[in-house]
Amino acid sequence: MTRLALKIEYDGANFCGNQYQVGVRTVQQELEQALAVLAKQPVRVIFSGRTDSGVHAKGQVAHCEWPVLPLPDLSRMCWSLNGILPLDLSVTSLQWVPADFHARFSAISRKYAYRILNRPQRSPVLKTTHYLVPTLLNIKAMQTAALQLLGEHDFSAFKSSHADHHGAVCKVAQAEILNLGEGMLELWIEANRFVYNMVRVIAGTVIEIGLSKRAADDLLRVIATKDRNQAGPTAPAWGLCLESVKYPSSYGLFSSGIEDRNFQEIDKREAT
Amino acid sequence: MTRLALKIEYDGANFCGNQYQVGVRTVQQELEQALAVLAKQPVRVIFSGRTDSGVHAKGQVAHCEWPVLPLPDLSRMCWSLNGILPLDLSVTSLQWVPADFHARFSAISRKYAYRILNRPQRSPVLKTTHYLVPTLLNIKAMQTAALQLLGEHDFSAFKSSHADHHGAVCKVAQAEILNLGEGMLELWIEANRFVYNMVRVIAGTVIEIGLSKRAADDLLRVIATKDRNQAGPTAPAWGLCLESVKYPSSYGLFSSGIEDRNFQEIDKREAT
């Protein structure tokens, strides 16, 4: 096999998104540059999908054709890459995949978390990962609202007006608000696909429900209108994180932590 | 009352600790400068204790004499301060306290968390709050070891050789390792007092136990020797966070979230 799947983590603050753009810093440029150092020739990566400027990822997935002799030890290759990559980007796992694997088209679903800090005063420790809402939120109402997202809907109302016209029907498999205490809330959404800005517009709308600017059952009405003007504002990028991308189990991809397998290898090496 | 208690949060990365030092950036200098803007005269703050260069705090406590007419609304004063303070420092709560309250001498106990990321590859998202240990740790052994810290011990063996000579007997009320999944571990320690570098040396020693460089029951032996050379290395500053400081309940200080009380006030104001 010469096709390589990469699991990628980044702090989005100083990237203009993940996709290649001329003249600005992107995840793709940094990643391809590091891969080219090891391959000694250009390597092109393809992502599971785009993340906007400022959006983080803990489980972005990409693939590339590895143009030279496969290296025997992928954990070592991971370390090499992470020694070259800047500190706000890392490859957390590597795996050989068959030639029919495609990071974008093979993906079954994506999972995002939107993180909110609901307390009166800003947090220096959470400032890069949580959106501060300094007014008391009605969490119960938000939790009730989130459930209405489940199932198949046309999410045109939650699509950026700058988005392309590929339709907006998405099947939502998970939609819930976790209350982690001390004002930390997380909106988790898993769907087969997302339209542009969808999670951030949903977050902005659910926050308005939490602020009692909307009724808890307003989401279904907004969905039915298919009108972006009916939804709430787009919540800021830094609260959003692409947590994971799911593929058919036949690929056995990054399943239940390739990290652990690497760890066991290290362990064995030390024991012998 | 003219004495004000402050609950403070900071990202320690760009501070040379919290205590005033000439020629370097400290929490105290930034905080006193912001308070002086509001008071229009110098204000001196006293902390519950020192935190080292690079160490974070979510629940540091300080007090000061407020030299001018008390402001009627402490949440508003909090917002004003946080509008002046740099983004890596904030006052999360303010409360008037009687004149016998002293941030350092009234404190009953301090609670620290030391955060470890145990996975092979570095994390861009957790890089400023977690210490990466890229070799598989035996968490069970670490958890067993932590329990040995409970109770009253002379922690001379876990004291920086640069520390003063005020004795090293500390009473540990909580000592446990939490496994939060995905490689995230937290060592929580609460004690009436800590000696210089104590939590970081304990973390370094417990990590050696996790790496099987020491037996799980080695901590009691190390404590008994009172010899710093018997303990492990000092774990890096950025994994450490002062989580909270406890005072006699008679002060009713920052108990079960003054944040919530502020929130309710805001709520009422909006409702009327």
PDB file of C-alpha atoms in Angstrom, chain B residues 3 59 63 66 70 98 108 111 113 124 136 153 179 187 227 255 263:
ATOM      1  CA  ARG B   3     -10.963  45.020  52.408  1.00  0.00           C
ATOM      2  CA  GLY B  59      -8.535  30.006  41.658  1.00  0.00           C
ATOM      3  CA  HIS B  63      -6.782  40.696  49.070  1.00  0.00           C
ATOM      4  CA  TRP B  66      -9.767  49.424  48.677  1.00  0.00           C
ATOM      5  CA  PRO B  70     -16.798  51.242  47.869  1.00  0.00           C
ATOM      6  CA  PRO B  98     -13.778  41.787  57.189  1.00  0.00           C
ATOM      7  CA  ILE B 108      -6.951  26.635  55.375  1.00  0.00           C
ATOM      8  CA  LYS B 111      -5.639  22.636  45.864  1.00  0.00           C
ATOM      9  CA  ALA B 113      -3.920  19.955  39.666  1.00  0.00           C
ATOM     10  CA  PRO B 124      -1.358  21.459  19.707  1.00  0.00           C
ATOM     11  CA  LEU B 136       2.700   4.346  28.150  1.00  0.00           C
ATOM     12  CA  HIS B 153       4.349  14.041  56.335  1.00  0.00           C
ATOM     13  CA  ASN B 179      -8.040   9.297  34.259  1.00  0.00           C
ATOM     14  CA  LEU B 187      -2.957  14.602  39.660  1.00  0.00           C
ATOM     15  CA  ASP B 227      16.489  13.757  50.801  1.00  0.00           C
ATOM     16  CA  SER B 255     -18.467  29.522  48.008  1.00  0.00           C
ATOM     17  CA  PHE B 263     -25.733  35.762  37.219  1.00  0.00           C
TER      18      PHE B 263
END
